[in-house]
XYZ file of C-alpha atoms in Angstrom:
712
model
C -41.005 -160.689 -38.049
C -43.445 -158.943 -40.311
C -41.092 -159.477 -43.223
C -40.709 -163.160 -42.396
C -44.457 -163.698 -42.277
C -44.971 -161.879 -45.556
C -42.280 -163.960 -47.270
C -43.890 -167.140 -45.968
C -47.403 -166.064 -46.866
C -47.582 -168.197 -49.989
C -45.816 -171.064 -48.255
C -48.753 -171.425 -45.921
C -51.299 -171.643 -48.761
C -51.575 -175.412 -48.475
C -54.789 -177.473 -48.688
C -55.811 -179.028 -45.389
C -58.459 -181.427 -44.120
C -61.290 -179.662 -42.317
C -63.718 -180.896 -39.685
C -66.539 -178.952 -41.321
C -66.913 -176.613 -44.239
C -65.858 -173.080 -43.337
C -68.334 -170.343 -44.139
C -66.965 -167.055 -45.408
C -69.354 -165.198 -43.121
C -67.327 -166.344 -40.141
C -67.520 -169.281 -37.772
C -66.415 -170.220 -34.324
C -63.338 -172.320 -33.757
C -65.420 -175.493 -33.717
C -65.346 -175.338 -37.529
C -61.638 -174.799 -37.957
C -59.130 -177.112 -39.665
C -57.617 -180.030 -37.871
C -54.659 -178.994 -35.715
C -51.730 -178.567 -38.081
C -48.682 -176.317 -37.714
C -48.504 -172.962 -39.486
C -52.180 -172.961 -40.515
C -53.444 -169.594 -39.197
C -52.729 -166.019 -40.108
C -53.471 -163.403 -37.446
C -53.894 -159.855 -38.799
C -53.791 -157.292 -35.988
C -54.289 -153.538 -36.103
C -53.007 -151.790 -32.994
C -55.452 -148.900 -32.723
C -54.788 -146.819 -29.636
C -54.380 -146.690 -25.874
C -56.697 -145.087 -23.349
C -55.821 -143.580 -19.954
C -52.416 -145.264 -19.746
C -50.292 -145.010 -16.612
C -47.947 -142.030 -16.147
C -44.360 -143.165 -15.633
C -42.351 -139.971 -16.256
C -41.637 -137.084 -13.940
C -43.860 -134.703 -15.912
C -46.996 -136.825 -15.389
C -46.902 -138.425 -18.835
C -45.300 -141.403 -20.659
C -43.667 -142.396 -23.958
C -45.546 -145.676 -24.590
C -44.849 -148.494 -27.038
C -46.345 -152.000 -27.313
C -44.873 -155.495 -27.681
C -46.735 -158.571 -28.949
C -45.520 -162.014 -27.852
C -46.659 -165.535 -28.634
C -45.089 -168.056 -26.304
C -41.699 -166.604 -25.467
C -41.146 -165.012 -28.874
C -41.558 -161.311 -29.562
C -43.422 -161.033 -32.872
C -44.099 -157.288 -33.066
C -43.008 -153.985 -31.542
C -44.787 -150.703 -32.189
C -43.326 -147.249 -32.640
C -42.950 -144.906 -29.648
C -45.563 -142.189 -29.061
C -43.910 -139.429 -27.060
C -45.590 -137.654 -24.102
C -49.054 -139.135 -24.500
C -51.313 -141.171 -22.207
C -53.880 -141.681 -25.003
C -51.607 -142.677 -27.900
C -52.872 -143.487 -31.390
C -50.746 -146.038 -33.277
C -52.852 -147.436 -36.149
C -50.119 -149.988 -36.901
C -50.730 -153.341 -38.584
C -49.057 -156.686 -37.922
C -49.338 -159.951 -39.875
C -48.440 -162.972 -37.711
C -48.366 -166.693 -38.533
C -49.753 -168.857 -35.725
C -48.877 -172.549 -35.367
C -51.837 -173.302 -33.116
C -54.391 -171.471 -31.009
C -53.364 -172.871 -27.627
C -50.829 -170.082 -27.027
C -52.511 -166.720 -26.282
C -51.268 -163.413 -27.685
C -49.417 -161.573 -24.940
C -49.532 -157.738 -25.058
C -47.062 -155.691 -22.989
C -46.837 -151.895 -22.796
C -43.663 -150.033 -21.816
C -42.609 -146.428 -21.261
C -39.493 -145.610 -23.260
C -36.697 -144.028 -21.184
C -33.606 -142.988 -23.115
C -30.429 -144.473 -21.611
C -32.349 -146.232 -18.813
C -34.395 -149.398 -18.422
C -37.859 -148.894 -19.909
C -40.697 -148.786 -17.356
C -43.405 -151.472 -17.377
C -46.916 -150.010 -17.917
C -49.065 -153.133 -17.882
C -49.922 -156.294 -19.819
C -52.893 -158.291 -21.088
C -53.740 -161.597 -22.826
C -55.826 -162.245 -25.919
C -57.284 -165.767 -26.040
C -57.080 -166.798 -29.712
C -59.517 -169.694 -29.226
C -62.324 -167.167 -28.619
C -61.882 -165.468 -32.017
C -64.231 -166.210 -34.916
C -62.714 -167.306 -38.214
C -62.632 -164.711 -41.029
C -64.534 -162.121 -38.995
C -62.912 -158.780 -37.990
C -63.207 -158.276 -34.261
C -62.610 -155.142 -32.177
C -61.064 -155.941 -28.810
C -60.575 -153.766 -25.725
C -57.935 -155.171 -23.361
C -57.530 -153.953 -19.782
C -53.902 -153.615 -18.750
C -52.848 -155.153 -15.431
C -49.708 -155.511 -13.347
C -49.491 -158.741 -11.345
C -47.538 -156.953 -8.614
C -50.213 -154.226 -8.273
C -53.515 -155.865 -9.284
C -55.658 -153.003 -7.953
C -53.994 -150.289 -10.055
C -55.888 -148.906 -13.054
C -53.376 -148.963 -15.941
C -55.722 -148.132 -18.823
C -56.804 -150.023 -21.949
C -55.435 -151.076 -25.344
C -57.747 -151.216 -28.393
C -57.094 -153.769 -31.162
C -58.761 -155.010 -34.343
C -58.000 -158.673 -35.142
C -58.835 -161.110 -37.938
C -58.013 -164.831 -37.705
C -57.745 -166.604 -41.077
C -56.982 -170.275 -41.836
C -54.479 -170.820 -44.644
C -55.618 -172.757 -47.707
C -54.712 -172.820 -51.429
C -54.354 -174.823 -54.644
C -51.731 -177.529 -55.336
C -50.386 -175.540 -58.317
C -49.461 -172.691 -55.966
C -47.373 -175.135 -53.985
C -45.661 -176.455 -57.123
C -44.770 -172.960 -58.385
C -43.378 -171.944 -55.014
C -41.414 -175.184 -54.772
C -39.748 -174.550 -58.120
C -38.683 -171.069 -57.003
C -37.363 -172.436 -53.731
C -35.681 -175.544 -55.172
C -32.100 -174.290 -54.740
C -32.609 -173.462 -51.079
C -34.243 -176.787 -50.275
C -32.292 -179.282 -52.383
C -30.042 -180.114 -49.465
C -32.936 -181.559 -47.484
C -35.071 -183.314 -50.160
C -34.457 -184.643 -53.668
C -36.736 -183.817 -56.613
C -38.242 -187.340 -56.706
C -39.064 -187.171 -52.992
C -40.768 -183.804 -53.381
C -42.953 -184.857 -56.283
C -43.511 -188.367 -54.994
C -46.740 -187.643 -53.164
C -48.831 -184.820 -51.818
C -47.827 -185.707 -48.277
C -44.161 -185.289 -49.200
C -44.905 -181.849 -50.660
C -46.739 -180.872 -47.527
C -43.932 -182.181 -45.336
C -41.357 -180.390 -47.495
C -43.016 -177.008 -47.095
C -43.628 -177.455 -43.423
C -39.901 -178.133 -43.035
C -39.060 -175.148 -45.240
C -41.366 -172.880 -43.258
C -40.060 -174.079 -39.904
C -36.444 -173.599 -41.027
C -37.185 -170.081 -42.296
C -38.952 -169.131 -39.092
C -36.099 -170.491 -37.005
C -33.529 -168.570 -39.036
C -35.584 -165.404 -38.665
C -35.940 -165.954 -34.919
C -32.227 -166.671 -34.578
C -31.365 -163.531 -36.544
C -33.594 -161.403 -34.323
C -32.683 -163.144 -31.079
C -28.941 -163.075 -31.682
C -28.876 -159.500 -32.995
C -26.787 -160.462 -36.028
C -26.402 -157.314 -38.095
C -26.012 -157.001 -41.865
C -24.394 -153.573 -42.186
C -23.105 -150.525 -40.337
C -24.402 -146.942 -40.355
C -21.658 -144.446 -39.533
C -23.117 -141.113 -38.353
C -21.272 -137.872 -37.675
C -23.294 -135.173 -35.919
C -21.691 -131.952 -37.192
C -23.710 -128.983 -36.007
C -27.062 -127.344 -35.416
C -28.214 -124.108 -37.037
C -30.694 -121.519 -35.761
C -32.220 -123.784 -33.116
C -35.190 -122.656 -31.087
C -34.442 -120.612 -27.941
C -35.953 -122.386 -24.927
C -34.370 -120.511 -21.989
C -35.225 -117.065 -20.614
C -31.848 -115.719 -21.763
C -32.781 -116.337 -25.411
C -30.464 -119.347 -25.717
C -30.608 -123.126 -25.235
C -28.432 -125.975 -23.950
C -29.069 -128.379 -26.835
C -28.309 -132.060 -27.207
C -29.547 -134.664 -29.690
C -30.939 -138.191 -29.274
C -30.730 -140.807 -32.023
C -32.675 -144.075 -32.189
C -32.557 -146.886 -34.771
C -34.686 -149.791 -33.589
C -33.426 -150.648 -30.101
C -30.138 -148.770 -30.557
C -29.768 -145.375 -28.921
C -27.206 -142.603 -28.816
C -27.179 -139.309 -26.925
C -24.847 -136.464 -27.868
C -23.025 -134.216 -25.448
C -24.710 -131.026 -24.204
C -23.595 -127.722 -25.725
C -24.288 -124.935 -23.190
C -25.828 -121.569 -24.079
C -25.932 -121.644 -27.870
C -28.383 -121.805 -30.778
C -25.690 -122.889 -33.262
C -23.950 -125.795 -31.504
C -20.857 -127.524 -32.924
C -20.866 -131.177 -31.817
C -18.411 -132.966 -34.135
C -19.369 -136.419 -32.741
C -19.104 -139.734 -34.586
C -20.798 -143.040 -33.741
C -22.041 -146.219 -35.448
C -25.356 -148.055 -35.540
C -25.910 -151.625 -36.776
C -28.266 -152.470 -39.631
C -30.441 -155.526 -38.991
C -32.699 -155.092 -42.041
C -31.629 -155.419 -45.665
C -33.714 -152.433 -46.695
C -32.215 -150.231 -43.973
C -34.586 -148.567 -41.560
C -35.507 -145.141 -40.203
C -33.385 -143.179 -37.729
C -35.511 -141.094 -35.346
C -33.729 -137.904 -34.273
C -34.929 -135.535 -31.551
C -33.311 -132.337 -30.277
C -33.681 -131.306 -26.629
C -32.791 -128.411 -24.348
C -31.174 -129.471 -21.066
C -32.868 -128.015 -17.981
C -31.462 -128.724 -14.532
C -34.140 -129.550 -11.996
C -37.011 -130.100 -14.430
C -37.977 -131.998 -17.563
C -35.886 -131.164 -20.614
C -37.594 -129.040 -23.283
C -38.364 -130.490 -26.700
C -36.768 -128.506 -29.562
C -37.761 -130.562 -32.611
C -37.559 -133.866 -34.444
C -36.560 -135.263 -37.832
C -35.955 -138.634 -39.507
C -33.468 -140.240 -41.882
C -34.782 -142.970 -44.212
C -31.759 -145.221 -44.775
C -33.438 -147.067 -47.647
C -33.146 -143.921 -49.772
C -29.351 -143.639 -49.282
C -26.801 -145.395 -51.492
C -24.219 -147.626 -49.827
C -20.462 -147.153 -49.571
C -20.888 -143.395 -49.963
C -20.897 -140.509 -47.466
C -24.029 -138.344 -47.571
C -24.178 -134.828 -46.156
C -27.705 -134.184 -44.832
C -29.191 -130.868 -43.704
C -32.376 -131.816 -41.877
C -35.179 -129.382 -41.046
C -36.511 -129.908 -37.515
C -40.248 -130.571 -37.436
C -42.403 -129.243 -34.587
C -39.654 -126.711 -33.944
C -37.065 -124.469 -35.545
C -33.613 -124.874 -37.049
C -31.560 -127.507 -38.870
C -29.215 -130.368 -38.019
C -26.224 -131.191 -40.224
C -25.162 -134.866 -40.399
C -22.771 -137.076 -42.343
C -24.203 -140.575 -42.910
C -22.339 -143.529 -44.450
C -23.761 -147.028 -45.036
C -21.226 -149.845 -45.291
C -21.366 -153.616 -45.589
C -21.314 -155.721 -42.436
C -18.063 -156.378 -40.629
C -16.881 -159.935 -39.998
C -19.408 -161.064 -37.395
C -20.983 -164.486 -37.083
C -22.604 -167.022 -34.767
C -22.090 -170.766 -35.181
C -22.108 -174.007 -33.264
C -19.022 -175.178 -31.390
C -18.230 -177.775 -34.047
C -17.961 -175.088 -36.733
C -15.542 -172.197 -36.155
C -13.176 -170.178 -38.286
C -9.865 -170.877 -36.554
C -10.188 -174.672 -36.648
C -10.595 -174.552 -40.424
C -6.977 -174.453 -41.613
C -7.779 -172.527 -44.793
C -9.848 -169.859 -43.040
C -7.262 -169.567 -40.301
C -4.501 -168.895 -42.832
C -6.633 -166.257 -44.539
C -7.247 -164.516 -41.209
C -3.543 -164.577 -40.322
C -2.712 -163.185 -43.758
C -5.293 -160.419 -43.409
C -3.617 -159.129 -40.230
C -0.007 -159.771 -41.212
C 2.579 -156.927 -40.851
C 2.686 -156.584 -44.657
C -0.936 -155.300 -44.760
C -0.408 -152.279 -42.527
C -2.153 -149.682 -44.699
C -5.012 -151.875 -45.902
C -8.210 -150.755 -44.128
C -6.763 -149.134 -41.002
C -10.088 -149.532 -39.167
C -9.856 -153.333 -39.394
C -7.377 -153.946 -36.557
C -7.986 -157.594 -35.713
C -10.189 -160.647 -35.330
C -11.824 -161.975 -32.161
C -13.347 -165.419 -31.662
C -15.254 -166.212 -28.468
C -16.448 -169.707 -27.584
C -19.213 -169.583 -24.969
C -19.208 -173.145 -23.695
C -21.211 -173.391 -20.487
C -21.883 -172.000 -17.027
C -22.104 -173.733 -13.672
C -23.703 -172.928 -10.332
C -25.733 -169.925 -11.474
C -28.037 -167.986 -9.208
C -31.675 -169.131 -9.049
C -33.791 -166.211 -10.280
C -37.210 -167.879 -10.509
C -39.498 -168.984 -7.697
C -39.053 -172.589 -8.858
C -35.395 -172.481 -7.825
C -34.239 -172.437 -11.442
C -33.257 -169.843 -14.047
C -33.650 -169.379 -17.806
C -30.116 -168.164 -18.603
C -28.760 -166.631 -21.799
C -25.539 -164.728 -22.530
C -24.910 -161.296 -24.003
C -21.455 -160.887 -25.582
C -20.328 -157.264 -26.100
C -17.277 -155.621 -27.627
C -17.815 -151.855 -27.516
C -21.135 -151.427 -29.371
C -21.082 -154.866 -31.027
C -23.599 -156.996 -29.157
C -24.591 -160.639 -29.795
C -26.762 -163.077 -27.834
C -26.898 -166.809 -27.246
C -30.086 -168.822 -27.121
C -31.889 -169.352 -23.807
C -31.530 -172.612 -21.869
C -34.739 -172.965 -19.866
C -34.972 -174.111 -16.238
C -31.287 -174.808 -15.748
C -28.577 -173.568 -13.365
C -25.803 -175.311 -15.348
C -26.575 -174.335 -18.961
C -24.530 -175.413 -21.978
C -24.573 -173.057 -24.971
C -21.625 -174.321 -27.065
C -21.696 -171.331 -29.411
C -18.890 -169.540 -31.279
C -19.006 -165.772 -31.882
C -16.658 -163.793 -34.115
C -16.097 -160.033 -34.175
C -14.046 -157.501 -36.054
C -11.743 -155.549 -33.734
C -11.607 -151.808 -34.321
C -9.611 -151.037 -31.157
C -7.310 -153.577 -29.494
C -7.824 -151.757 -26.182
C -11.494 -152.745 -26.156
C -12.933 -154.909 -23.408
C -14.909 -158.104 -23.990
C -17.958 -158.140 -21.696
C -19.932 -161.346 -21.173
C -23.132 -160.942 -19.148
C -25.486 -163.723 -18.074
C -29.181 -162.888 -17.725
C -32.294 -164.770 -16.709
C -35.053 -164.485 -19.316
C -38.277 -163.307 -17.689
C -41.530 -163.555 -19.566
C -43.302 -160.785 -17.661
C -40.409 -158.427 -16.946
C -37.077 -157.342 -18.316
C -34.266 -159.882 -17.958
C -32.749 -160.401 -14.492
C -29.001 -159.954 -14.038
C -27.108 -163.118 -13.004
C -23.448 -162.185 -13.436
C -20.833 -160.530 -15.609
C -17.144 -160.654 -16.547
C -14.994 -158.014 -18.298
C -11.862 -159.175 -20.136
C -9.461 -156.718 -21.851
C -8.490 -158.058 -25.273
C -4.780 -157.507 -24.572
C -4.955 -159.825 -21.536
C -6.367 -162.809 -23.450
C -4.339 -166.019 -23.720
C -5.225 -167.617 -27.031
C -6.761 -171.085 -27.151
C -7.075 -171.549 -23.388
C -10.399 -172.650 -21.949
C -10.869 -170.869 -18.627
C -13.483 -170.704 -15.907
C -14.271 -167.060 -15.150
C -15.935 -166.231 -11.846
C -19.030 -164.102 -12.455
C -19.055 -160.673 -10.819
C -21.762 -158.216 -9.779
C -23.001 -155.366 -11.970
C -20.263 -153.003 -10.766
C -17.597 -155.707 -11.361
C -16.285 -155.081 -7.852
C -17.058 -158.436 -6.241
C -18.102 -162.007 -7.006
C -21.591 -163.335 -7.484
C -22.753 -166.926 -7.781
C -21.528 -169.103 -10.646
C -18.725 -169.414 -13.197
C -18.718 -169.294 -16.984
C -16.411 -171.262 -19.275
C -14.952 -169.362 -22.228
C -12.279 -169.985 -24.836
C -11.055 -166.847 -26.599
C -8.677 -166.167 -29.492
C -7.414 -162.764 -30.641
C -5.443 -162.021 -33.814
C -4.445 -158.430 -34.581
C -2.001 -156.230 -36.456
C 0.204 -154.462 -33.887
C 1.019 -151.500 -36.152
C -2.633 -150.820 -36.970
C -3.481 -151.177 -33.277
C -0.797 -148.611 -32.369
C -2.045 -146.093 -34.936
C -5.651 -146.502 -33.788
C -4.526 -145.709 -30.232
C -3.969 -142.083 -31.268
C -7.527 -141.411 -32.477
C -10.653 -140.836 -30.330
C -11.979 -143.854 -28.477
C -15.363 -145.215 -29.522
C -18.079 -144.251 -27.038
C -20.625 -146.805 -25.915
C -24.197 -145.713 -26.573
C -25.837 -148.354 -24.393
C -24.304 -147.176 -21.121
C -26.632 -146.067 -18.349
C -26.574 -142.450 -17.284
C -24.669 -141.674 -14.091
C -26.723 -141.461 -10.922
C -25.931 -139.863 -7.600
C -24.317 -142.299 -5.170
C -22.915 -141.414 -1.773
C -20.367 -144.250 -1.919
C -19.299 -143.337 -5.457
C -18.975 -139.649 -4.577
C -16.817 -140.489 -1.539
C -14.678 -142.901 -3.551
C -14.062 -140.315 -6.269
C -13.174 -137.724 -3.639
C -10.601 -140.055 -2.073
C -9.135 -140.888 -5.503
C -8.877 -137.187 -6.366
C -7.325 -136.454 -2.979
C -4.579 -138.993 -3.666
C -3.765 -137.341 -7.004
C -3.753 -133.893 -5.388
C -1.485 -135.103 -2.591
C 1.050 -136.214 -5.212
C 1.031 -132.700 -6.640
C 1.268 -131.191 -3.149
C 4.263 -133.378 -2.364
C 5.903 -132.208 -5.580
C 5.153 -128.596 -4.644
C 6.738 -129.074 -1.205
C 9.775 -130.540 -2.898
C 10.087 -127.553 -5.200
C 9.530 -125.242 -2.238
C 12.339 -126.925 -0.350
C 14.681 -126.347 -3.277
C 13.593 -122.814 -4.089
C 12.348 -120.622 -1.262
C 10.252 -118.298 -3.425
C 7.665 -117.071 -0.880
C 7.135 -113.439 -1.861
C 4.532 -110.794 -0.877
C 3.835 -109.727 -4.520
C 2.857 -113.279 -5.469
C 0.647 -113.639 -2.377
C -0.997 -110.278 -3.184
C -1.696 -111.377 -6.782
C -3.278 -114.614 -5.535
C -5.432 -112.630 -3.101
C -6.681 -110.306 -5.897
C -7.555 -113.274 -8.122
C -9.406 -114.986 -5.283
C -11.322 -111.771 -4.499
C -12.449 -111.478 -8.128
C -13.640 -115.083 -8.070
C -15.641 -114.460 -4.908
C -17.290 -111.373 -6.435
C -18.330 -113.404 -9.481
C -19.820 -116.070 -7.228
C -21.772 -113.446 -5.264
C -23.271 -112.070 -8.492
C -24.303 -115.579 -9.546
C -25.765 -116.193 -6.092
C -27.870 -113.012 -6.420
C -29.271 -114.264 -9.746
C -29.958 -117.672 -8.228
C -31.826 -116.036 -5.337
C -34.144 -114.247 -7.778
C -34.779 -117.404 -9.780
C -35.344 -119.497 -6.673
C -38.470 -117.494 -5.856
C -40.061 -118.962 -9.006
C -38.935 -122.515 -8.388
C -40.676 -125.077 -6.251
C -39.091 -127.216 -3.589
C -38.919 -130.276 -5.870
C -37.068 -128.342 -8.563
C -34.497 -127.238 -5.994
C -33.913 -130.834 -4.970
C -33.396 -131.876 -8.603
C -31.054 -128.937 -9.170
C -28.951 -129.934 -6.163
C -28.889 -133.516 -7.434
C -27.684 -132.339 -10.864
C -24.878 -130.333 -9.230
C -23.837 -133.297 -7.075
C -23.755 -135.594 -10.118
C -21.630 -133.041 -11.963
C -19.215 -132.823 -9.036
C -19.123 -136.619 -8.833
C -18.293 -136.890 -12.547
C -15.642 -134.160 -12.437
C -13.929 -135.841 -9.482
C -13.973 -139.135 -11.408
C -12.425 -137.532 -14.506
C -9.692 -135.768 -12.519
C -8.840 -138.891 -10.515
C -8.903 -141.119 -13.605
C -6.565 -138.763 -15.465
C -3.967 -138.898 -12.680
C -4.316 -142.672 -12.286
C -3.877 -143.259 -16.016
C -0.621 -141.293 -16.017
C 0.588 -143.340 -13.053
C -0.457 -146.650 -14.639
C 1.388 -145.762 -17.843
C 4.661 -145.616 -15.917
C 3.684 -148.633 -13.785
C 3.425 -150.861 -16.882
C -0.154 -151.792 -16.060
C -0.683 -152.370 -19.808
C 2.720 -153.358 -21.269
C 1.573 -152.751 -24.853
C 0.840 -149.075 -24.095
C 4.020 -148.576 -22.082
C 6.109 -150.027 -24.920
C 4.206 -147.845 -27.388
C 5.075 -144.744 -25.323
C 8.776 -145.733 -25.234
C 8.854 -146.357 -29.006
C 7.154 -142.997 -29.647
C 9.702 -141.180 -27.447
C 12.600 -142.913 -29.210
C 11.232 -142.006 -32.652
C 10.720 -138.399 -31.535
C 14.295 -138.284 -30.191
C 15.688 -139.502 -33.521
C 13.597 -136.953 -35.415
C 14.879 -134.162 -33.150
C 18.439 -135.257 -33.873
C 17.995 -134.691 -37.609
C 15.326 -131.936 -37.714
C 15.486 -128.761 -35.578
C 12.673 -128.287 -33.068
C 11.483 -125.032 -34.651
C 10.724 -126.807 -37.936
C 8.767 -129.495 -36.126
C 6.742 -126.849 -34.264
C 6.180 -125.014 -37.552
C 4.887 -128.155 -39.294
C 2.678 -128.989 -36.314
C 1.207 -125.477 -36.338
C 0.552 -125.558 -40.098
C -1.209 -128.914 -39.709
C -3.426 -127.656 -36.874
C -4.347 -124.356 -38.528
C -5.133 -125.895 -41.919
C -6.989 -128.946 -40.598
C -10.413 -127.268 -40.816
C -9.652 -126.049 -44.337
C -8.571 -129.482 -45.533
C -11.335 -131.347 -43.736
C -14.173 -129.037 -42.603
C -16.051 -131.774 -40.750
C -13.082 -133.428 -39.076
C -13.518 -134.349 -35.418
C -11.105 -132.523 -33.120
C -8.838 -134.704 -31.050
C -5.721 -134.617 -28.900
C -3.394 -137.560 -29.522
C -1.994 -137.525 -25.987
C -5.452 -137.569 -24.384
C -6.559 -140.297 -26.807
C -3.540 -142.368 -25.739
C -4.309 -141.865 -22.031
C -7.971 -142.806 -22.572
C -6.772 -146.348 -23.399
C -4.856 -146.691 -20.122
C -7.144 -148.126 -17.400
C -7.769 -146.192 -14.210
C -7.412 -147.874 -10.820
C -11.156 -148.572 -10.747
C -10.990 -150.279 -14.139
C -7.954 -152.306 -13.083
C -10.057 -153.744 -10.244
C -13.001 -154.374 -12.596
C -10.823 -156.247 -15.106
C -9.017 -158.317 -12.479
C -9.836 -162.021 -12.647
C -11.130 -163.676 -9.495
C -9.830 -167.086 -8.546
C -12.429 -169.777 -9.151
C -13.477 -172.271 -6.528
C -11.224 -175.373 -6.556
C -14.241 -177.461 -7.552
C -14.356 -175.603 -10.884
C -11.269 -176.920 -12.622
C -11.817 -177.113 -16.387
C -9.543 -179.100 -18.602
C -7.257 -176.527 -20.149
C -6.080 -177.144 -23.620
C -3.455 -175.050 -25.298
C -3.392 -174.266 -28.983
C -0.783 -172.626 -31.091
C -0.319 -169.066 -29.957
C -1.945 -167.030 -32.713
C -1.323 -163.614 -31.197
């Protein structure tokens, strides 16, 4: 928004009619110009916070500030970590249409991977500011739900300035902007009168502001940053054993990513790859922090560093060795900036597939003849978000302010908000590039809340391989866990075009990880469900063991004795660990013990889920749950059989071994993967099968279905 206001700075330099002459020494708002849109500039310096509320476990917070005018966010500050008296000293330049809307200030505590905690809010009445006079303001933060709580103060410096200028400035700007505005006004109309010029620039300014708001609101990105976290070197030892359990957090704007934890090492090897979206032409700054994982207490800070994307050339891979500030050691990254993928937002009347020429180009791009052209570009997805009916009422007025979030892996776009409506109509078309045909389209409906984060109204998850092209369907909205229905339906029309060969090859590489997922929390129901799922998989193995035992009676004392010795060794190791734990427990408090137990339970819960999911995926492969994957497995087995017929097995094993042993020499920073596990990761588990299952809509919701030509 800052960029938009700076670009429009000269646009607002228009002469206006004033009630009284404005003195440069400063006046009250009685001597301001007549009410006219876009006629004030508000310069704000966010100074600091005082005695803010503690929201984290360690008695501190990671605060940042949002400015809003009306329902639009116009500024967001940087995050100050672990500080209840943060100093920002950040400046914002905001164009104000009128002074009736106050400036709304909200403070949040940043929580990585979780919903940020609300720390308080305040209003600044713009009508009380004096023109052209710097004013220091102290705002007391309040929470409407807890009015008696002391949440601290925010200190600002503000200057309110009316916009005025010379006619020649308008003429020069108009000449520069003629190409962009010729569609709306002709040259004779622009120069016809001063009122026409004024009207022209007000239209130009309004259009530019709307485009900027739409770009920000819809999260339409302009490029992609591909990051590979390779390794860490000589990191700081944070544990008593002289080692650490390091992991790394990345943040670019609102996008976040957290690496896996590498236990007991100062030179971790991550080999993780992920992508961020670029929303600014000039790039941005990636904030990187390294942490040491501590069970039962707050993680230790190892160090931080930054990557300025504006200094990196595009379409080129950069190897960066970054020194950690406020700590020790280095991080090694590979960073690549590329142009934006095919992603767009348009009205329902304008979409790619209904344009015959564009449709033919898309079909040609993903034809079987272009197998080896850009293997990452697997297909094209078009989603029409038409409307919703019978949504849940989230506001006290019995209405909602619904908007949609459309997600495919880490690609995330938003519709506009329809205010005070339980049957909203969006009529928007979204297009995405498909990098993995096994991705799942997620459409979530939220209620926009001015004072709080958005309220959840419903969600649907649709695997791309299950989509029927050109069919308008009413999808019943589900709860957050996608296990049962909630109130309302949403009408979507989806088209998918993809190259089957590219999709098959991409199945054998690591699956893209979502970096917006919430961290797992301990749940009694989830733990029990995972235990039952694991028990079923184990019972299958036990049944197979009984079958083998019935065929071969191999019960022998030597084998039983060997098992007993192994078990005894395991018990001795556990006793030694228990002795160490007993010594450490004397230094720990009761709360730390509770957190440690919770960490162990979460780990057990996750391990049970992984084991059960692995067994279920194998079963679902043979059950033809996803026909595409089952056919792919059959084709792969047939090809392997033919190869074995012509080439001896020992040569195949030899070639495979040479490839594995020389992989690090040929590509030192390659990410390790197992093709079989990558294949199984695309097969849904039983839990995911339930989540992706469509619910039958109420008979009253019967949309008119219209079939198109099958483009798949």
